[in-house]
Amino acid sequence: MTKIDLADCSKRIQPYIHRTSVLTSSLLNEISGASIFFKCENFQRMGAFKMRGAANAILQLSKQQQSKGVVTHSSGNFAQALSLAAKSLGVKAYIVMPSTAPQVKKDAVKGYGGEIIECPPTLENREKAAAHIQKEKGATFLHPSNDLDVILGQGTAALELLEDHPNLEYIFTPVGGGGLIAGTALAAHYFGKDCKVIGGEPFEVDDAYRSLLSGTIETNATANTIADGLKTQLGDINFPIIQKHVSEIIRVEEQEIIKAMKLIWERMKIIIEPSCAVPFAALLREKHRFEHKKIGIVLSGGNVDLEKLPF
């Protein structure tokens, strides 16, 4: 992976994604004591940054691979992203989803042209169902976060942010499966000026925080968090990048996530999902350390279930 890989990726996916806005709020700057630049991936196509990685991963396949389709297992944003990216590129998308996935998410996947294969809600069943599709249809499996082409795609959000604001001292992102923070860390390394990357993670699912401490990929015994997009764990491709290029991970309480989410809804008048509020919550928790700093925050997505708002 080089600077050129990331720059090429950014050019490659341009026709298939939005270059999202960067917003600021004088009130949130006042509350935090820092100058914050929010990269609004909640305005991305299908409502989340994952459109970037999905588009890049499909574009990197050969024509023959594309003709046989792609498959993934996801109950969240990547299911929607891969469906829409595949539709935009004329490729068939098979999406393995747990039977317990919310109907609103299944409807979104179908709306974007993905073909859903339901399975019992365990990782083992999801992997088995995806492997079956690979074998039967010849489709290429694309992992939501542990795939180099996906990671590079996700890194283009931070690359754009640094093009707009080259002097950022920190970029904060949420940490779930590790694709976004790994891509952001590469973008900061190659395109930032001594720009550090910090992850925000709920205490309830702090596997990435523990993984950085122990040096091996940790798992979570439970996943009792409102940040439903962050319940996945790191992979063997993104973890080494995170180890090398991410400065630290700050953990936050559930109430801090809700407070940060509410502040952004109320003060910026934009819709973000709970996972998306985690990096802002992390900044607020440790705000004394970041006073007067120029900080980028990747607002990862806005696909929120309006029936289940926490406030």
PDB file of C-alpha atoms in Angstrom:
ATOM      1  CA  MET A   1       0.000   0.000   0.000  1.00  0.00           C
ATOM      2  CA  THR A   2       1.335   3.341  -1.048  1.00  0.00           C
ATOM      3  CA  LYS A   3       0.248   6.925  -1.345  1.00  0.00           C
ATOM      4  CA  ILE A   4      -0.399   6.224  -5.055  1.00  0.00           C
ATOM      5  CA  ASP A   5      -2.778   3.318  -4.235  1.00  0.00           C
ATOM      6  CA  LEU A   6      -4.943   5.628  -2.151  1.00  0.00           C
ATOM      7  CA  ALA A   7      -4.871   8.477  -4.696  1.00  0.00           C
ATOM      8  CA  ASP A   8      -5.759   6.045  -7.528  1.00  0.00           C
ATOM      9  CA  CYS A   9      -8.597   4.610  -5.461  1.00  0.00           C
ATOM     10  CA  SER A  10     -10.007   8.093  -4.862  1.00  0.00           C
ATOM     11  CA  LYS A  11     -10.049   8.796  -8.631  1.00  0.00           C
ATOM     12  CA  ARG A  12     -11.474   5.353  -9.450  1.00  0.00           C
ATOM     13  CA  ILE A  13     -14.532   5.594  -7.213  1.00  0.00           C
ATOM     14  CA  GLN A  14     -15.320   9.272  -7.901  1.00  0.00           C
ATOM     15  CA  PRO A  15     -18.085   8.609 -10.479  1.00  0.00           C
ATOM     16  CA  TYR A  16     -19.917   6.278  -8.057  1.00  0.00           C
ATOM     17  CA  ILE A  17     -19.861   8.249  -4.783  1.00  0.00           C
ATOM     18  CA  HIS A  18     -20.620  11.718  -3.439  1.00  0.00           C
ATOM     19  CA  ARG A  19     -17.804  13.976  -2.336  1.00  0.00           C
ATOM     20  CA  THR A  20     -19.481  14.753   0.979  1.00  0.00           C
ATOM     21  CA  SER A  21     -19.659  18.119   2.734  1.00  0.00           C
ATOM     22  CA  VAL A  22     -17.450  19.207   5.619  1.00  0.00           C
ATOM     23  CA  LEU A  23     -19.487  21.097   8.235  1.00  0.00           C
ATOM     24  CA  THR A  24     -18.497  23.118  11.279  1.00  0.00           C
ATOM     25  CA  SER A  25     -20.431  24.400  14.284  1.00  0.00           C
ATOM     26  CA  SER A  26     -19.251  27.364  16.346  1.00  0.00           C
ATOM     27  CA  LEU A  27     -21.317  26.116  19.288  1.00  0.00           C
ATOM     28  CA  LEU A  28     -19.786  22.611  19.211  1.00  0.00           C
ATOM     29  CA  ASN A  29     -16.352  24.213  18.903  1.00  0.00           C
ATOM     30  CA  GLU A  30     -17.171  26.235  22.014  1.00  0.00           C
ATOM     31  CA  ILE A  31     -18.395  23.153  23.928  1.00  0.00           C
ATOM     32  CA  SER A  32     -15.327  21.088  22.977  1.00  0.00           C
ATOM     33  CA  GLY A  33     -12.709  23.847  23.071  1.00  0.00           C
ATOM     34  CA  ALA A  34     -11.387  22.650  19.694  1.00  0.00           C
ATOM     35  CA  SER A  35     -11.926  23.547  16.028  1.00  0.00           C
ATOM     36  CA  ILE A  36     -13.867  20.591  14.613  1.00  0.00           C
ATOM     37  CA  PHE A  37     -14.407  19.741  10.941  1.00  0.00           C
ATOM     38  CA  PHE A  38     -17.126  17.116  10.492  1.00  0.00           C
ATOM     39  CA  LYS A  39     -16.806  14.993   7.316  1.00  0.00           C
ATOM     40  CA  CYS A  40     -20.453  14.182   6.631  1.00  0.00           C
ATOM     41  CA  GLU A  41     -20.550  10.609   5.349  1.00  0.00           C
ATOM     42  CA  ASN A  42     -24.154  10.514   6.582  1.00  0.00           C
ATOM     43  CA  PHE A  43     -24.769  12.389   3.287  1.00  0.00           C
ATOM     44  CA  GLN A  44     -23.041   9.652   1.272  1.00  0.00           C
ATOM     45  CA  ARG A  45     -25.018   7.499  -1.185  1.00  0.00           C
ATOM     46  CA  MET A  46     -26.975   4.892   0.864  1.00  0.00           C
ATOM     47  CA  GLY A  47     -26.220   7.015   3.925  1.00  0.00           C
ATOM     48  CA  ALA A  48     -22.786   5.796   5.036  1.00  0.00           C
ATOM     49  CA  PHE A  49     -19.059   5.748   4.234  1.00  0.00           C
ATOM     50  CA  LYS A  50     -19.257   2.061   3.281  1.00  0.00           C
ATOM     51  CA  MET A  51     -20.321   2.977  -0.255  1.00  0.00           C
ATOM     52  CA  ARG A  52     -16.674   3.948  -0.880  1.00  0.00           C
ATOM     53  CA  GLY A  53     -15.140   0.587   0.018  1.00  0.00           C
ATOM     54  CA  ALA A  54     -17.885  -1.395  -1.718  1.00  0.00           C
ATOM     55  CA  ALA A  55     -17.437   0.540  -4.970  1.00  0.00           C
ATOM     56  CA  ASN A  56     -13.643   0.190  -4.927  1.00  0.00           C
ATOM     57  CA  ALA A  57     -13.736  -3.532  -4.164  1.00  0.00           C
ATOM     58  CA  ILE A  58     -16.090  -4.260  -7.089  1.00  0.00           C
ATOM     59  CA  LEU A  59     -14.117  -2.013  -9.461  1.00  0.00           C
ATOM     60  CA  GLN A  60     -10.932  -3.955  -8.639  1.00  0.00           C
ATOM     61  CA  LEU A  61     -12.459  -7.261  -9.807  1.00  0.00           C
ATOM     62  CA  SER A  62     -11.857  -8.585 -13.323  1.00  0.00           C
ATOM     63  CA  LYS A  63     -14.701  -8.440 -15.861  1.00  0.00           C
ATOM     64  CA  GLN A  64     -15.084 -12.218 -15.515  1.00  0.00           C
ATOM     65  CA  GLN A  65     -15.370 -11.957 -11.719  1.00  0.00           C
ATOM     66  CA  GLN A  66     -17.859  -9.101 -12.043  1.00  0.00           C
ATOM     67  CA  SER A  67     -19.995 -11.189 -14.424  1.00  0.00           C
ATOM     68  CA  LYS A  68     -20.476 -13.835 -11.695  1.00  0.00           C
ATOM     69  CA  GLY A  69     -21.454 -11.345  -8.997  1.00  0.00           C
ATOM     70  CA  VAL A  70     -20.337 -10.557  -5.458  1.00  0.00           C
ATOM     71  CA  VAL A  71     -21.413 -11.901  -2.076  1.00  0.00           C
ATOM     72  CA  THR A  72     -21.079 -10.651   1.487  1.00  0.00           C
ATOM     73  CA  HIS A  73     -22.624 -11.286   4.891  1.00  0.00           C
ATOM     74  CA  SER A  74     -23.864  -8.201   6.676  1.00  0.00           C
ATOM     75  CA  SER A  75     -26.989  -7.031   8.453  1.00  0.00           C
ATOM     76  CA  GLY A  76     -26.042  -3.379   8.315  1.00  0.00           C
ATOM     77  CA  ASN A  77     -24.598  -0.646   6.146  1.00  0.00           C
ATOM     78  CA  PHE A  78     -22.270  -2.830   4.070  1.00  0.00           C
ATOM     79  CA  ALA A  79     -25.232  -4.934   2.911  1.00  0.00           C
ATOM     80  CA  GLN A  80     -26.818  -1.759   1.541  1.00  0.00           C
ATOM     81  CA  ALA A  81     -23.530  -0.355   0.211  1.00  0.00           C
ATOM     82  CA  LEU A  82     -22.596  -3.486  -1.710  1.00  0.00           C
ATOM     83  CA  SER A  83     -26.114  -3.768  -3.155  1.00  0.00           C
ATOM     84  CA  LEU A  84     -26.091  -0.178  -4.409  1.00  0.00           C
ATOM     85  CA  ALA A  85     -22.474  -0.237  -5.643  1.00  0.00           C
ATOM     86  CA  ALA A  86     -23.162  -3.496  -7.508  1.00  0.00           C
ATOM     87  CA  LYS A  87     -26.342  -2.068  -9.048  1.00  0.00           C
ATOM     88  CA  SER A  88     -24.442   1.068 -10.171  1.00  0.00           C
ATOM     89  CA  LEU A  89     -21.858  -1.157 -11.879  1.00  0.00           C
ATOM     90  CA  GLY A  90     -24.266  -3.705 -13.370  1.00  0.00           C
ATOM     91  CA  VAL A  91     -23.079  -6.508 -11.089  1.00  0.00           C
ATOM     92  CA  LYS A  92     -25.238  -9.046  -9.208  1.00  0.00           C
ATOM     93  CA  ALA A  93     -25.029  -8.812  -5.384  1.00  0.00           C
ATOM     94  CA  TYR A  94     -25.915 -11.683  -3.041  1.00  0.00           C
ATOM     95  CA  ILE A  95     -26.363 -10.544   0.555  1.00  0.00           C
ATOM     96  CA  VAL A  96     -26.400 -13.062   3.401  1.00  0.00           C
ATOM     97  CA  MET A  97     -28.406 -11.552   6.261  1.00  0.00           C
ATOM     98  CA  PRO A  98     -29.373 -13.011   9.636  1.00  0.00           C
ATOM     99  CA  SER A  99     -33.080 -13.764   9.956  1.00  0.00           C
ATOM    100  CA  THR A 100     -33.174 -11.314  12.889  1.00  0.00           C
ATOM    101  CA  ALA A 101     -32.024  -8.333  10.784  1.00  0.00           C
ATOM    102  CA  PRO A 102     -34.527  -5.448  10.976  1.00  0.00           C
ATOM    103  CA  GLN A 103     -37.095  -5.430   8.162  1.00  0.00           C
ATOM    104  CA  VAL A 104     -36.151  -1.820   7.350  1.00  0.00           C
ATOM    105  CA  LYS A 105     -32.605  -3.011   6.496  1.00  0.00           C
ATOM    106  CA  LYS A 106     -33.852  -5.941   4.417  1.00  0.00           C
ATOM    107  CA  ASP A 107     -36.158  -3.570   2.516  1.00  0.00           C
ATOM    108  CA  ALA A 108     -33.245  -1.193   1.867  1.00  0.00           C
ATOM    109  CA  VAL A 109     -31.069  -4.013   0.481  1.00  0.00           C
ATOM    110  CA  LYS A 110     -33.892  -5.156  -1.808  1.00  0.00           C
ATOM    111  CA  GLY A 111     -34.511  -1.551  -2.866  1.00  0.00           C
ATOM    112  CA  TYR A 112     -30.869  -1.276  -3.935  1.00  0.00           C
ATOM    113  CA  GLY A 113     -31.148  -4.478  -5.978  1.00  0.00           C
ATOM    114  CA  GLY A 114     -29.414  -6.956  -3.651  1.00  0.00           C
ATOM    115  CA  GLU A 115     -30.638 -10.559  -3.446  1.00  0.00           C
ATOM    116  CA  ILE A 116     -31.062 -11.583   0.195  1.00  0.00           C
ATOM    117  CA  ILE A 117     -30.214 -15.046   1.498  1.00  0.00           C
ATOM    118  CA  GLU A 118     -31.445 -15.393   5.083  1.00  0.00           C
ATOM    119  CA  CYS A 119     -29.668 -17.556   7.643  1.00  0.00           C
ATOM    120  CA  PRO A 120     -29.764 -18.199  11.425  1.00  0.00           C
ATOM    121  CA  PRO A 121     -28.151 -15.312  13.360  1.00  0.00           C
ATOM    122  CA  THR A 122     -24.670 -16.695  14.094  1.00  0.00           C
ATOM    123  CA  LEU A 123     -21.360 -15.857  12.426  1.00  0.00           C
ATOM    124  CA  GLU A 124     -20.826 -19.533  11.614  1.00  0.00           C
ATOM    125  CA  ASN A 125     -24.131 -19.697   9.712  1.00  0.00           C
ATOM    126  CA  ARG A 126     -23.420 -16.442   7.912  1.00  0.00           C
ATOM    127  CA  GLU A 127     -20.014 -17.669   6.746  1.00  0.00           C
ATOM    128  CA  LYS A 128     -21.441 -21.046   5.696  1.00  0.00           C
ATOM    129  CA  ALA A 129     -24.218 -19.429   3.647  1.00  0.00           C
ATOM    130  CA  ALA A 130     -21.749 -17.046   1.950  1.00  0.00           C
ATOM    131  CA  ALA A 131     -19.374 -19.933   1.125  1.00  0.00           C
ATOM    132  CA  HIS A 132     -22.304 -21.848  -0.415  1.00  0.00           C
ATOM    133  CA  ILE A 133     -23.144 -18.896  -2.711  1.00  0.00           C
ATOM    134  CA  GLN A 134     -19.473 -18.576  -3.689  1.00  0.00           C
ATOM    135  CA  LYS A 135     -19.382 -22.234  -4.677  1.00  0.00           C
ATOM    136  CA  GLU A 136     -22.783 -22.368  -6.351  1.00  0.00           C
ATOM    137  CA  LYS A 137     -22.709 -19.056  -8.260  1.00  0.00           C
ATOM    138  CA  GLY A 138     -18.962 -18.428  -8.585  1.00  0.00           C
ATOM    139  CA  ALA A 139     -19.482 -15.053  -6.873  1.00  0.00           C
ATOM    140  CA  THR A 140     -16.523 -13.257  -5.247  1.00  0.00           C
ATOM    141  CA  PHE A 141     -16.727 -12.813  -1.477  1.00  0.00           C
ATOM    142  CA  LEU A 142     -16.130  -9.258  -0.239  1.00  0.00           C
ATOM    143  CA  HIS A 143     -15.628  -8.719   3.490  1.00  0.00           C
ATOM    144  CA  PRO A 144     -17.211  -5.564   4.965  1.00  0.00           C
ATOM    145  CA  SER A 145     -14.005  -4.410   6.698  1.00  0.00           C
ATOM    146  CA  ASN A 146     -11.143  -6.911   6.410  1.00  0.00           C
ATOM    147  CA  ASP A 147     -10.312  -6.467   2.723  1.00  0.00           C
ATOM    148  CA  LEU A 148      -7.560  -4.212   1.389  1.00  0.00           C
ATOM    149  CA  ASP A 149      -9.640  -2.747  -1.455  1.00  0.00           C
ATOM    150  CA  VAL A 150     -12.465  -2.008   0.985  1.00  0.00           C
ATOM    151  CA  ILE A 151     -10.011  -0.398   3.455  1.00  0.00           C
ATOM    152  CA  LEU A 152      -8.517   1.836   0.735  1.00  0.00           C
ATOM    153  CA  GLY A 153     -12.014   2.870  -0.349  1.00  0.00           C
ATOM    154  CA  GLN A 154     -12.977   3.818   3.203  1.00  0.00           C
ATOM    155  CA  GLY A 155      -9.758   5.836   3.526  1.00  0.00           C
ATOM    156  CA  THR A 156     -10.858   8.196   0.754  1.00  0.00           C
ATOM    157  CA  ALA A 157     -13.233  10.014   3.147  1.00  0.00           C
ATOM    158  CA  ALA A 158     -10.251  11.158   5.251  1.00  0.00           C
ATOM    159  CA  LEU A 159      -8.241  11.850   2.086  1.00  0.00           C
ATOM    160  CA  GLU A 160     -10.938  14.280   0.903  1.00  0.00           C
ATOM    161  CA  LEU A 161     -11.112  15.823   4.380  1.00  0.00           C
ATOM    162  CA  LEU A 162      -7.335  16.427   4.327  1.00  0.00           C
ATOM    163  CA  GLU A 163      -7.544  17.917   0.817  1.00  0.00           C
ATOM    164  CA  ASP A 164     -10.072  20.431   2.180  1.00  0.00           C
ATOM    165  CA  HIS A 165      -8.280  20.970   5.512  1.00  0.00           C
ATOM    166  CA  PRO A 166      -4.602  19.973   5.166  1.00  0.00           C
ATOM    167  CA  ASN A 167      -3.537  21.196   8.620  1.00  0.00           C
ATOM    168  CA  LEU A 168      -5.665  18.891  10.768  1.00  0.00           C
ATOM    169  CA  GLU A 169      -3.802  17.705  13.854  1.00  0.00           C
ATOM    170  CA  TYR A 170      -6.138  14.786  14.631  1.00  0.00           C
ATOM    171  CA  ILE A 171      -8.818  12.764  12.889  1.00  0.00           C
ATOM    172  CA  PHE A 172     -11.315  10.841  15.022  1.00  0.00           C
ATOM    173  CA  THR A 173     -13.352   7.907  13.686  1.00  0.00           C
ATOM    174  CA  PRO A 174     -15.501   5.180  15.241  1.00  0.00           C
ATOM    175  CA  VAL A 175     -14.016   1.671  15.500  1.00  0.00           C
ATOM    176  CA  GLY A 176     -16.115  -1.377  14.598  1.00  0.00           C
ATOM    177  CA  GLY A 177     -14.745  -3.904  12.116  1.00  0.00           C
ATOM    178  CA  GLY A 178     -11.687  -1.705  11.595  1.00  0.00           C
ATOM    179  CA  GLY A 179     -12.037  -0.834   7.895  1.00  0.00           C
ATOM    180  CA  LEU A 180     -12.764   2.875   8.366  1.00  0.00           C
ATOM    181  CA  ILE A 181     -10.101   3.553  10.993  1.00  0.00           C
ATOM    182  CA  ALA A 182      -7.459   1.573   9.065  1.00  0.00           C
ATOM    183  CA  GLY A 183      -8.230   3.478   5.844  1.00  0.00           C
ATOM    184  CA  THR A 184      -8.280   6.790   7.735  1.00  0.00           C
ATOM    185  CA  ALA A 185      -4.915   5.975   9.329  1.00  0.00           C
ATOM    186  CA  LEU A 186      -3.386   5.333   5.881  1.00  0.00           C
ATOM    187  CA  ALA A 187      -4.824   8.602   4.550  1.00  0.00           C
ATOM    188  CA  ALA A 188      -3.454  10.543   7.545  1.00  0.00           C
ATOM    189  CA  HIS A 189      -0.056   8.829   7.204  1.00  0.00           C
ATOM    190  CA  TYR A 190       0.323   9.603   3.488  1.00  0.00           C
ATOM    191  CA  PHE A 191      -1.563  12.883   3.117  1.00  0.00           C
ATOM    192  CA  GLY A 192      -1.594  14.503   6.580  1.00  0.00           C
ATOM    193  CA  LYS A 193       1.005  16.762   8.133  1.00  0.00           C
ATOM    194  CA  ASP A 194       1.825  14.937  11.353  1.00  0.00           C
ATOM    195  CA  CYS A 195      -1.905  14.166  11.694  1.00  0.00           C
ATOM    196  CA  LYS A 196      -2.737  11.564  14.364  1.00  0.00           C
ATOM    197  CA  VAL A 197      -5.696   9.197  14.151  1.00  0.00           C
ATOM    198  CA  ILE A 198      -7.770   8.379  17.233  1.00  0.00           C
ATOM    199  CA  GLY A 199     -10.568   5.827  17.467  1.00  0.00           C
ATOM    200  CA  GLY A 200     -13.729   6.108  19.540  1.00  0.00           C
ATOM    201  CA  GLU A 201     -15.164   2.880  20.936  1.00  0.00           C
ATOM    202  CA  PRO A 202     -17.925   2.018  23.428  1.00  0.00           C
ATOM    203  CA  PHE A 203     -16.797   0.471  26.751  1.00  0.00           C
ATOM    204  CA  GLU A 204     -19.424  -2.223  26.059  1.00  0.00           C
ATOM    205  CA  VAL A 205     -17.548  -3.427  22.935  1.00  0.00           C
ATOM    206  CA  ASP A 206     -13.949  -2.389  23.561  1.00  0.00           C
ATOM    207  CA  ASP A 207     -12.263  -5.242  21.665  1.00  0.00           C
ATOM    208  CA  ALA A 208     -10.120  -2.875  19.544  1.00  0.00           C
ATOM    209  CA  TYR A 209      -8.892  -1.009  22.649  1.00  0.00           C
ATOM    210  CA  ARG A 210      -7.928  -4.339  24.242  1.00  0.00           C
ATOM    211  CA  SER A 211      -6.425  -5.628  20.989  1.00  0.00           C
ATOM    212  CA  LEU A 212      -4.007  -2.687  20.837  1.00  0.00           C
ATOM    213  CA  LEU A 213      -2.948  -3.407  24.424  1.00  0.00           C
ATOM    214  CA  SER A 214      -2.492  -7.158  24.019  1.00  0.00           C
ATOM    215  CA  GLY A 215      -1.129  -7.178  20.456  1.00  0.00           C
ATOM    216  CA  THR A 216      -3.634  -9.830  19.354  1.00  0.00           C
ATOM    217  CA  ILE A 217      -7.201  -9.558  18.044  1.00  0.00           C
ATOM    218  CA  GLU A 218      -9.571  -9.670  21.016  1.00  0.00           C
ATOM    219  CA  THR A 219     -13.298 -10.468  20.988  1.00  0.00           C
ATOM    220  CA  ASN A 220     -16.299  -9.273  23.018  1.00  0.00           C
ATOM    221  CA  ALA A 221     -18.233 -11.591  25.323  1.00  0.00           C
ATOM    222  CA  THR A 222     -21.303  -9.343  25.030  1.00  0.00           C
ATOM    223  CA  ALA A 223     -22.317  -6.510  22.728  1.00  0.00           C
ATOM    224  CA  ASN A 224     -24.729  -4.465  24.805  1.00  0.00           C
ATOM    225  CA  THR A 225     -24.307  -1.096  23.096  1.00  0.00           C
ATOM    226  CA  ILE A 226     -26.550   1.392  21.358  1.00  0.00           C
ATOM    227  CA  ALA A 227     -23.817   1.734  18.697  1.00  0.00           C
ATOM    228  CA  ASP A 228     -25.052  -1.248  16.692  1.00  0.00           C
ATOM    229  CA  GLY A 229     -22.599  -0.621  13.835  1.00  0.00           C
ATOM    230  CA  LEU A 230     -19.615  -1.209  16.142  1.00  0.00           C
ATOM    231  CA  LYS A 231     -20.379  -4.745  17.329  1.00  0.00           C
ATOM    232  CA  THR A 232     -18.009  -6.419  14.854  1.00  0.00           C
ATOM    233  CA  GLN A 233     -14.339  -7.131  15.515  1.00  0.00           C
ATOM    234  CA  LEU A 234     -11.027  -6.342  13.838  1.00  0.00           C
ATOM    235  CA  GLY A 235      -9.543  -8.575  11.138  1.00  0.00           C
ATOM    236  CA  ASP A 236      -6.068  -9.840  10.294  1.00  0.00           C
ATOM    237  CA  ILE A 237      -5.699  -7.402   7.362  1.00  0.00           C
ATOM    238  CA  ASN A 238      -6.786  -4.170   9.071  1.00  0.00           C
ATOM    239  CA  PHE A 239      -5.333  -4.880  12.533  1.00  0.00           C
ATOM    240  CA  PRO A 240      -1.638  -4.524  11.527  1.00  0.00           C
ATOM    241  CA  ILE A 241      -2.437  -1.164   9.865  1.00  0.00           C
ATOM    242  CA  ILE A 242      -4.233  -0.025  13.033  1.00  0.00           C
ATOM    243  CA  GLN A 243      -1.330  -1.187  15.222  1.00  0.00           C
ATOM    244  CA  LYS A 244       1.142   0.750  13.112  1.00  0.00           C
ATOM    245  CA  HIS A 245      -0.731   3.979  12.379  1.00  0.00           C
ATOM    246  CA  VAL A 246      -3.473   4.597  14.997  1.00  0.00           C
ATOM    247  CA  SER A 247      -2.344   6.659  18.002  1.00  0.00           C
ATOM    248  CA  GLU A 248      -4.928   5.483  20.520  1.00  0.00           C
ATOM    249  CA  ILE A 249      -8.520   4.453  21.140  1.00  0.00           C
ATOM    250  CA  ILE A 250     -10.685   6.347  23.622  1.00  0.00           C
ATOM    251  CA  ARG A 251     -13.591   4.442  25.185  1.00  0.00           C
ATOM    252  CA  VAL A 252     -16.940   6.028  25.978  1.00  0.00           C
ATOM    253  CA  GLU A 253     -20.015   5.224  28.080  1.00  0.00           C
ATOM    254  CA  GLU A 254     -23.461   4.674  26.539  1.00  0.00           C
ATOM    255  CA  GLN A 255     -24.799   7.920  28.017  1.00  0.00           C
ATOM    256  CA  GLU A 256     -21.903   9.847  26.481  1.00  0.00           C
ATOM    257  CA  ILE A 257     -22.778   8.419  23.047  1.00  0.00           C
ATOM    258  CA  ILE A 258     -26.426   9.475  23.438  1.00  0.00           C
ATOM    259  CA  LYS A 259     -25.433  12.967  24.599  1.00  0.00           C
ATOM    260  CA  ALA A 260     -23.039  13.438  21.643  1.00  0.00           C
ATOM    261  CA  MET A 261     -25.649  12.161  19.184  1.00  0.00           C
ATOM    262  CA  LYS A 262     -28.283  14.511  20.584  1.00  0.00           C
ATOM    263  CA  LEU A 263     -25.920  17.493  20.419  1.00  0.00           C
ATOM    264  CA  ILE A 264     -25.239  16.894  16.718  1.00  0.00           C
ATOM    265  CA  TRP A 265     -28.949  16.407  15.917  1.00  0.00           C
ATOM    266  CA  GLU A 266     -29.940  19.528  17.863  1.00  0.00           C
ATOM    267  CA  ARG A 267     -27.108  21.895  17.029  1.00  0.00           C
ATOM    268  CA  MET A 268     -26.158  20.870  13.484  1.00  0.00           C
ATOM    269  CA  LYS A 269     -29.664  19.847  12.352  1.00  0.00           C
ATOM    270  CA  ILE A 270     -28.377  16.660  10.728  1.00  0.00           C
ATOM    271  CA  ILE A 271     -29.254  13.004  11.230  1.00  0.00           C
ATOM    272  CA  ILE A 272     -26.507  10.673  12.457  1.00  0.00           C
ATOM    273  CA  GLU A 273     -26.729   7.119  13.777  1.00  0.00           C
ATOM    274  CA  PRO A 274     -25.458   6.186  17.277  1.00  0.00           C
ATOM    275  CA  SER A 275     -22.189   4.604  16.030  1.00  0.00           C
ATOM    276  CA  CYS A 276     -21.455   7.863  14.260  1.00  0.00           C
ATOM    277  CA  ALA A 277     -21.629   9.862  17.530  1.00  0.00           C
ATOM    278  CA  VAL A 278     -18.943   7.758  19.241  1.00  0.00           C
ATOM    279  CA  PRO A 279     -15.845   9.686  18.025  1.00  0.00           C
ATOM    280  CA  PHE A 280     -17.410  13.023  19.005  1.00  0.00           C
ATOM    281  CA  ALA A 281     -18.237  11.518  22.421  1.00  0.00           C
ATOM    282  CA  ALA A 282     -14.591  10.406  22.706  1.00  0.00           C
ATOM    283  CA  LEU A 283     -13.383  13.940  21.980  1.00  0.00           C
ATOM    284  CA  LEU A 284     -15.768  15.430  24.554  1.00  0.00           C
ATOM    285  CA  ARG A 285     -14.676  12.889  27.180  1.00  0.00           C
ATOM    286  CA  GLU A 286     -11.017  13.957  26.872  1.00  0.00           C
ATOM    287  CA  LYS A 287     -11.582  17.511  25.687  1.00  0.00           C
ATOM    288  CA  HIS A 288      -8.997  19.033  28.051  1.00  0.00           C
ATOM    289  CA  ARG A 289      -6.311  17.276  25.970  1.00  0.00           C
ATOM    290  CA  PHE A 290      -7.486  18.674  22.632  1.00  0.00           C
ATOM    291  CA  GLU A 291      -8.087  22.348  23.438  1.00  0.00           C
ATOM    292  CA  HIS A 292      -7.319  24.719  20.529  1.00  0.00           C
ATOM    293  CA  LYS A 293      -6.491  21.780  18.212  1.00  0.00           C
ATOM    294  CA  LYS A 294      -7.743  21.384  14.629  1.00  0.00           C
ATOM    295  CA  ILE A 295      -9.695  18.142  14.563  1.00  0.00           C
ATOM    296  CA  GLY A 296     -11.453  16.199  11.832  1.00  0.00           C
ATOM    297  CA  ILE A 297     -14.287  13.827  12.749  1.00  0.00           C
ATOM    298  CA  VAL A 298     -15.647  11.340  10.233  1.00  0.00           C
ATOM    299  CA  LEU A 299     -19.423  11.211  10.703  1.00  0.00           C
ATOM    300  CA  SER A 300     -19.724   7.642   9.492  1.00  0.00           C
ATOM    301  CA  GLY A 301     -23.431   7.339   8.677  1.00  0.00           C
ATOM    302  CA  GLY A 302     -27.026   8.388   9.149  1.00  0.00           C
ATOM    303  CA  ASN A 303     -28.991   5.160   8.789  1.00  0.00           C
ATOM    304  CA  VAL A 304     -30.898   5.402  12.030  1.00  0.00           C
ATOM    305  CA  ASP A 305     -34.101   3.607  12.966  1.00  0.00           C
ATOM    306  CA  LEU A 306     -36.417   6.514  13.777  1.00  0.00           C
ATOM    307  CA  GLU A 307     -38.649   4.194  15.834  1.00  0.00           C
ATOM    308  CA  LYS A 308     -35.754   3.550  18.239  1.00  0.00           C
ATOM    309  CA  LEU A 309     -34.231   6.934  18.971  1.00  0.00           C
ATOM    310  CA  PRO A 310     -32.408   6.984  22.336  1.00  0.00           C
ATOM    311  CA  PHE A 311     -33.663  10.466  23.240  1.00  0.00           C
TER     312      PHE A 311
END
